[in-house]
XYZ file of C-alpha atoms in Angstrom:
366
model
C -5.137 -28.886 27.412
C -7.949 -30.808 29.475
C -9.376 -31.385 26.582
C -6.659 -32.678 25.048
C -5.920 -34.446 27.659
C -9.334 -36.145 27.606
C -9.166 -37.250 24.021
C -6.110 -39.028 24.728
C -8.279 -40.814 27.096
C -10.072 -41.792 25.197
C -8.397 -43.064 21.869
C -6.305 -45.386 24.917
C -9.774 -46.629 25.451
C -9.906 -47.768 21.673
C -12.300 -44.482 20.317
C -11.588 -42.890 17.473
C -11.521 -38.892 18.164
C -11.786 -36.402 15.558
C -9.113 -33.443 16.689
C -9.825 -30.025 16.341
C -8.663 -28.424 19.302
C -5.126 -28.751 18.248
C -3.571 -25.195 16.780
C -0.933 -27.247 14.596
C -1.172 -28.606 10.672
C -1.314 -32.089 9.778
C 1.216 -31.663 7.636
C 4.878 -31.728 8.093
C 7.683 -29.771 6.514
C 7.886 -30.094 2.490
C 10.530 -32.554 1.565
C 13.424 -29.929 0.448
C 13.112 -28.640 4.231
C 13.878 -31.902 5.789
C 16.063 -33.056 3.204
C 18.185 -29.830 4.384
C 17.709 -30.389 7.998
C 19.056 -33.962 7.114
C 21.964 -32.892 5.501
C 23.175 -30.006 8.310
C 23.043 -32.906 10.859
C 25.237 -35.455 8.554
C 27.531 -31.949 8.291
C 27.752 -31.300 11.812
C 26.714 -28.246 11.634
C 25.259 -28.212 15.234
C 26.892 -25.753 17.232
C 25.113 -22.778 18.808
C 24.771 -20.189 15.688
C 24.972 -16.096 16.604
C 22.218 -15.078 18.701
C 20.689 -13.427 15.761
C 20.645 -16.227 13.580
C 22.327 -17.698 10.756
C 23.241 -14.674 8.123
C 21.851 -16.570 5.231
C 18.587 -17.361 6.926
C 18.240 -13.646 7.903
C 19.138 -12.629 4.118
C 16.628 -15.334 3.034
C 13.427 -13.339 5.825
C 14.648 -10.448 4.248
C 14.712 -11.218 0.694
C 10.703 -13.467 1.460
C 9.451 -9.987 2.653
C 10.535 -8.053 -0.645
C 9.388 -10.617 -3.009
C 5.566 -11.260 -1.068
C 5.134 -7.938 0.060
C 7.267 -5.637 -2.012
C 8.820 -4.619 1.711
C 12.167 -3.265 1.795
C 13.952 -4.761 5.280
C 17.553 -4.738 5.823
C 18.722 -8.409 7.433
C 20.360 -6.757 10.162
C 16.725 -5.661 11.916
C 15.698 -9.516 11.769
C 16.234 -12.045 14.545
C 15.954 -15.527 14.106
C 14.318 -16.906 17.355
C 13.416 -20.247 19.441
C 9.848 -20.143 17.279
C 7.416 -17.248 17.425
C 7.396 -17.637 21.446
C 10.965 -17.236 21.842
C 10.244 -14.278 19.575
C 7.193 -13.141 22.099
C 9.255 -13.258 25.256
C 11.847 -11.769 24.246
C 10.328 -8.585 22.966
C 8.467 -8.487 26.144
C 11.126 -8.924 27.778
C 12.709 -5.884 25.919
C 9.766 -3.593 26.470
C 7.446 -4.412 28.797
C 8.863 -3.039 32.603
C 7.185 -3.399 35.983
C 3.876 -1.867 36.161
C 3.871 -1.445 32.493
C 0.144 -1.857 30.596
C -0.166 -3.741 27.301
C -3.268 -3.802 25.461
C -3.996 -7.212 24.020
C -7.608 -8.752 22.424
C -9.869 -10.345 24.537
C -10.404 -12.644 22.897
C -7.028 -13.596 21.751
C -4.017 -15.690 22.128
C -3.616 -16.357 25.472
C 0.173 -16.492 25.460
C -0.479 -12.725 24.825
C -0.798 -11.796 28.734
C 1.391 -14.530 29.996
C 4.214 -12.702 28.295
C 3.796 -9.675 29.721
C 3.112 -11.210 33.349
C 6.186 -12.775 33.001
C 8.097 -8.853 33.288
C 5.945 -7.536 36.333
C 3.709 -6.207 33.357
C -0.473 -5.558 33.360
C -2.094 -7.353 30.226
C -4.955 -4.922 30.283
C -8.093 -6.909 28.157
C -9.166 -5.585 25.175
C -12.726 -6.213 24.367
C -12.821 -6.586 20.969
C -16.282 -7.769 18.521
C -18.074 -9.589 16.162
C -19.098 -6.144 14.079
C -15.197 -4.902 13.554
C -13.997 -8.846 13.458
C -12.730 -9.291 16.604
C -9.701 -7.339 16.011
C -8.623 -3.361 17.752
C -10.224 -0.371 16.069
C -8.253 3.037 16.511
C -11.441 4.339 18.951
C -11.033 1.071 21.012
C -7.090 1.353 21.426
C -7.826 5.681 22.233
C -9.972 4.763 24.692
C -8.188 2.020 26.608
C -4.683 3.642 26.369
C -3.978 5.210 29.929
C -0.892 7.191 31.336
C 0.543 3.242 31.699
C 0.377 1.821 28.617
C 3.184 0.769 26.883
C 1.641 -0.421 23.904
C -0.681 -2.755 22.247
C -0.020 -6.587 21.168
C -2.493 -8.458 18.439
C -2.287 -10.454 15.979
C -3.731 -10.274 12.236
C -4.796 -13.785 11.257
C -6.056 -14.338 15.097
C -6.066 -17.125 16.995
C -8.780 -17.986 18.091
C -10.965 -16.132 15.336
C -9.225 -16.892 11.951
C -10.014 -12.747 11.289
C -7.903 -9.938 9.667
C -7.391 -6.413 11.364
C -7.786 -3.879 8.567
C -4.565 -2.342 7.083
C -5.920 1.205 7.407
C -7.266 0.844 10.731
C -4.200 -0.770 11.761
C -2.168 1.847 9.900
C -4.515 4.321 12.128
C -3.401 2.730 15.352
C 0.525 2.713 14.628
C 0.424 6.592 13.721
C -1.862 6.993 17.606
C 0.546 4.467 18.994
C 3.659 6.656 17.425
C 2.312 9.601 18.694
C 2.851 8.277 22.843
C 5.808 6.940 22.347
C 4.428 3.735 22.622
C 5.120 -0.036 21.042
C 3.306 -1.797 18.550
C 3.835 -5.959 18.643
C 2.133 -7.347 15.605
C 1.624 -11.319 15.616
C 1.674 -12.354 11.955
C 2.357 -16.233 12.469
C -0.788 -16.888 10.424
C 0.486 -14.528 8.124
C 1.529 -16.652 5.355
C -2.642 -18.393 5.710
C -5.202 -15.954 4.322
C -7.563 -16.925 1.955
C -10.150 -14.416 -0.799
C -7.976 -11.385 0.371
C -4.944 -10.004 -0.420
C -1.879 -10.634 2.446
C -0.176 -7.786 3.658
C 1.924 -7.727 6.573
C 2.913 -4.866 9.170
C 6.055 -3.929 7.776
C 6.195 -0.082 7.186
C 4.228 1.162 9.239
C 5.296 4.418 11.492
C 6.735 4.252 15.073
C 7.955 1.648 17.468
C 6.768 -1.533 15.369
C 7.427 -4.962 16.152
C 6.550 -7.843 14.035
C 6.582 -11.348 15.262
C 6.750 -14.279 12.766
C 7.187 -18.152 12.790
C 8.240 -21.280 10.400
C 5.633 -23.264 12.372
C 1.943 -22.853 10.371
C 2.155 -21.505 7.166
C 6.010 -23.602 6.921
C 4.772 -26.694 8.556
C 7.461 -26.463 10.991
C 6.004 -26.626 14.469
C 8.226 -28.597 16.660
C 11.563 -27.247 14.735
C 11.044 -24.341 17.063
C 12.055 -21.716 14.640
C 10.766 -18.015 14.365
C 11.792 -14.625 14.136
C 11.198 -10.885 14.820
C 11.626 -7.600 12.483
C 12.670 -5.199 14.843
C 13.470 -0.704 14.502
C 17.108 -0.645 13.816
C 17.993 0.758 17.012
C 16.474 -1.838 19.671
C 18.062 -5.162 17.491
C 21.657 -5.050 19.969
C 19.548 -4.790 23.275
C 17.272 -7.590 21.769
C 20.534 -9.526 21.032
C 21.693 -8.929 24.545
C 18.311 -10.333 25.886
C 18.480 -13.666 23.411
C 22.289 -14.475 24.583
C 20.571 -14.779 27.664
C 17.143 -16.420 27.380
C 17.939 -18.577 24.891
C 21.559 -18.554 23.449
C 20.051 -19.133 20.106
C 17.504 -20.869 17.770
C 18.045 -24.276 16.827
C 21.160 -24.477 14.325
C 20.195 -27.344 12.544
C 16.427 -26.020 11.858
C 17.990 -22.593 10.749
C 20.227 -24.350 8.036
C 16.732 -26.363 7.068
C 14.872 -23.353 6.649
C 16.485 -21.962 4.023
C 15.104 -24.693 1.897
C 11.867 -23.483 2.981
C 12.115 -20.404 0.489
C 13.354 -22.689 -2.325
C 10.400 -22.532 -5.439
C 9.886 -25.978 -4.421
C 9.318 -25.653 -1.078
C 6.998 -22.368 -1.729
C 5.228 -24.250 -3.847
C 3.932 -27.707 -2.107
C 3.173 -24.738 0.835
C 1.243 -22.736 -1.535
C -0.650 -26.398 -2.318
C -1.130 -26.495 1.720
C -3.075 -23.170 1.671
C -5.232 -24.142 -0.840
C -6.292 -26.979 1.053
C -6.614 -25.229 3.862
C -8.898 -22.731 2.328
C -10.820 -26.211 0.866
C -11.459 -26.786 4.298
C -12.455 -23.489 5.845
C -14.937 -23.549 2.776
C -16.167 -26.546 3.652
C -16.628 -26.505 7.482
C -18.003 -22.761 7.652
C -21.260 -23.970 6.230
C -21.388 -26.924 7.460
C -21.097 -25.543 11.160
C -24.099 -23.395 10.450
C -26.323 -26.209 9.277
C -25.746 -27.910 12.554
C -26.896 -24.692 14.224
C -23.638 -22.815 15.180
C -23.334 -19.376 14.343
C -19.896 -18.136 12.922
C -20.159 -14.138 14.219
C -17.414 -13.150 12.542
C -16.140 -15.580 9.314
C -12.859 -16.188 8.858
C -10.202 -15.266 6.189
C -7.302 -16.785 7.652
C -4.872 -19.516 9.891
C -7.106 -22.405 10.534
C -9.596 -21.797 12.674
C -13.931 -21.403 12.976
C -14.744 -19.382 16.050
C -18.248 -20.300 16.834
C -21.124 -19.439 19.133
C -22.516 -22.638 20.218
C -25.477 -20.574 21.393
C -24.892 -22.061 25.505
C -21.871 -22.755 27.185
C -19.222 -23.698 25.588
C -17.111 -25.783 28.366
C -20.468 -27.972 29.119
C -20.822 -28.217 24.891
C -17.612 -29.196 24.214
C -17.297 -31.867 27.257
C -20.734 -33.621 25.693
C -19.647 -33.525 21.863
C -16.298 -35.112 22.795
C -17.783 -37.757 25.276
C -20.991 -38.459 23.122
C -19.491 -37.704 19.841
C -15.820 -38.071 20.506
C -15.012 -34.682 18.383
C -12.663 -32.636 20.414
C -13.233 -28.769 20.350
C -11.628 -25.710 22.090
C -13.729 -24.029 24.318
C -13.466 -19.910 24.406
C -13.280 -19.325 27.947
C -9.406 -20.297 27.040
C -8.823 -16.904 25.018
C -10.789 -14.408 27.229
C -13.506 -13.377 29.011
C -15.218 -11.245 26.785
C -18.148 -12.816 25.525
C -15.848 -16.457 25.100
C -18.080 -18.920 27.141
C -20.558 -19.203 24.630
C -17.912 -19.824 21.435
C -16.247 -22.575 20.849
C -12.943 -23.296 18.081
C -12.719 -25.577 15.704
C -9.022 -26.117 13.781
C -9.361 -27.455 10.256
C -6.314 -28.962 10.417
C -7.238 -32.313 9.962
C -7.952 -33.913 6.350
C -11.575 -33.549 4.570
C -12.295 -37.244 5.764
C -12.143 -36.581 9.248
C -13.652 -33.464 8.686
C -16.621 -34.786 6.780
C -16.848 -37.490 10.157
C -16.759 -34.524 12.250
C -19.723 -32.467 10.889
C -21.781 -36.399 10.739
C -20.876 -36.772 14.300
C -21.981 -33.030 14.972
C -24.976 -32.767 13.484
C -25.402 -36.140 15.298
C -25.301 -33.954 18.322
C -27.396 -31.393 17.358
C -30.491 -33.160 16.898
């Protein structure tokens, strides 16, 4: 956010700043989306919906999961939230009790411990690396996980890394997890972004699994505040107990919008989106190296570069955006481990700015 805050700054003063620091798409929701969205509001349909969501909507998750991932999951374990963070506090609110430990990535989202502060919980760090892409391994989770621990919370695209846990190795961790009794939160609001693999999601794997999911990055739907949660069958009426009261329920008018956002048309101009997307990554991975970052882990998904600026990172990023006025995230805001030397860049601007970016950069780096 300071550096955010700085680039504002400085565009008042009449500079032109190149943003990526900022974790959202340029692009706003396809056309069927709003045109829906549109139409509920003409049709009054405004009210406060179930806690759960709309039906439809949760017929529509349900029906998205079976034709992408050949996942069989009934409606009634899905709830429709106030976007993916809605989703995140209210599962922690569900599981996590005082004194509770939760395993989450360092580095990672840093939401991640927040939400389990917020119950009296311990976020207990994570170190994960560059050689197993920054994501859990089964010995790393066996080795953390103490008479505490509740469970562990990642997510598969990362933020800030761009990488992909392995299905087996995750697979791995939910039968340990299983074993203790233990919860497994999976983050997959990148989900719908992965590029040269194939995407998977969560869904099906054994024990206490909890998967987290949003209509803000792959959808384009950011400030609709719309998510939702697959939860086990047997902990969806205390979760709908918990919504009532944190949040009534997710925006009605962006519910009745989303269900355009399944329509072929819809899936299509998104599909268009990730290909762009995946234009960009293409372009700005090499183009980081040539200005001497290193990228110690590449990534194959959401829209990020996670690199090692090779000093720190809050003293590199404060002289590129000054000097260069190219705003960058510095790591020391997802972690400890091993985050002051990295620094994030989000492609989510278009190949013009991005091409100014890497001038301006390499600029910098001579």
């Amino acid at each position: 956010m300071d550096v955010l805050s700085r680039a504002h700054a400085l565009e008042a003063a009449g500079r032109h700043v190149v943003h990526m620091e900022i974790g959202e798409p340029d692009f706003t929701a396809p056309a069927p989306v709003v045109e829906a969205g549109v139409r509920a509001i003409r049709d009054g349909l405004t009210a406060y919906t179930a806690a759960l969501g709309l039906p439809a909507l949760r017929e529509a998750i349900a029906a998205h999961y079976q034709a992408k991932f050949g996942a069989r999951i009934a409606p009634s374990r899905i709830a429709v939230t106030a976007g993916a963070s809605g989703g995140l506090l209210t599962a922690a609110a569900l599981y996590v009790d005082a004194g509770d430990e939760v395993l989450v990535p360092d580095p990672g989202y840093p939401g991640y411990r927040h939400f389990v502060r917020a119950f009296e919980g311990v976020a207990k760090a994570l170190p994960v690396t560059a050689q197993h892409n920054f994501q859990p391994t089964l010995d790393m989770v066996r080795a953390a996980w103490g008479p505490r621990t509740k469970g562990l919370l990642l997510g598969s695209p990362s933020n800030p890394t761009g990488t992909l846990i392995d299905k087996d190795e995750l697979r791995g961790i939910a039968g340990f997890i299983a074993e203790r009794g233990g919860v497994l939160l999976v983050d997959e609001i990148y989900q719908g972004l992965v590029y040269g693999a194939e995407p998977w999601s969560a869904a099906g794997l054994p024990g206490e699994v909890v998967l987290i999911n949003s209509f803000s990055k792959y959808f384009c739907m950011t400030g609709w505040r719309l998510g939702w949660v697959v939860l086990p069958e047997r902990a969806v009426r205390s979760f709908e107990k918990l919504a009532q009261h944190l949040f009534i329920s997710a925006p009605s008018a962006a519910q009745h919008a989303a269900l355009a956002a399944f329509s072929p048309d819809s899936l299509r101009i998104l599909e268009q989106r990730r290909s762009e997307f995946a234009r960009r990554r293409d372009f700005l991975v090499p183009a980081l190296k040539r200005s001497g970052l290193s990228i110690p882990a590449e990534p194959h998904g959401a829209f990020y570069v996670y690199a090692d600026c090779g000093g720190d990172a809050r003293i590199f990023t404060r002289q590129l955006l000054e000097k260069e006025a190219v705003a960058a995230t510095p790591g020391l805001d997802f972690g400890a481990n091993g985050t002051a030397r990295c620094v994030r860049f989000a492609y989510t601007r278009s190949m013009e700015d991005l091409e100014e970016a890497v001038e301006r950069l390499a600029r910098f780096a001579r």
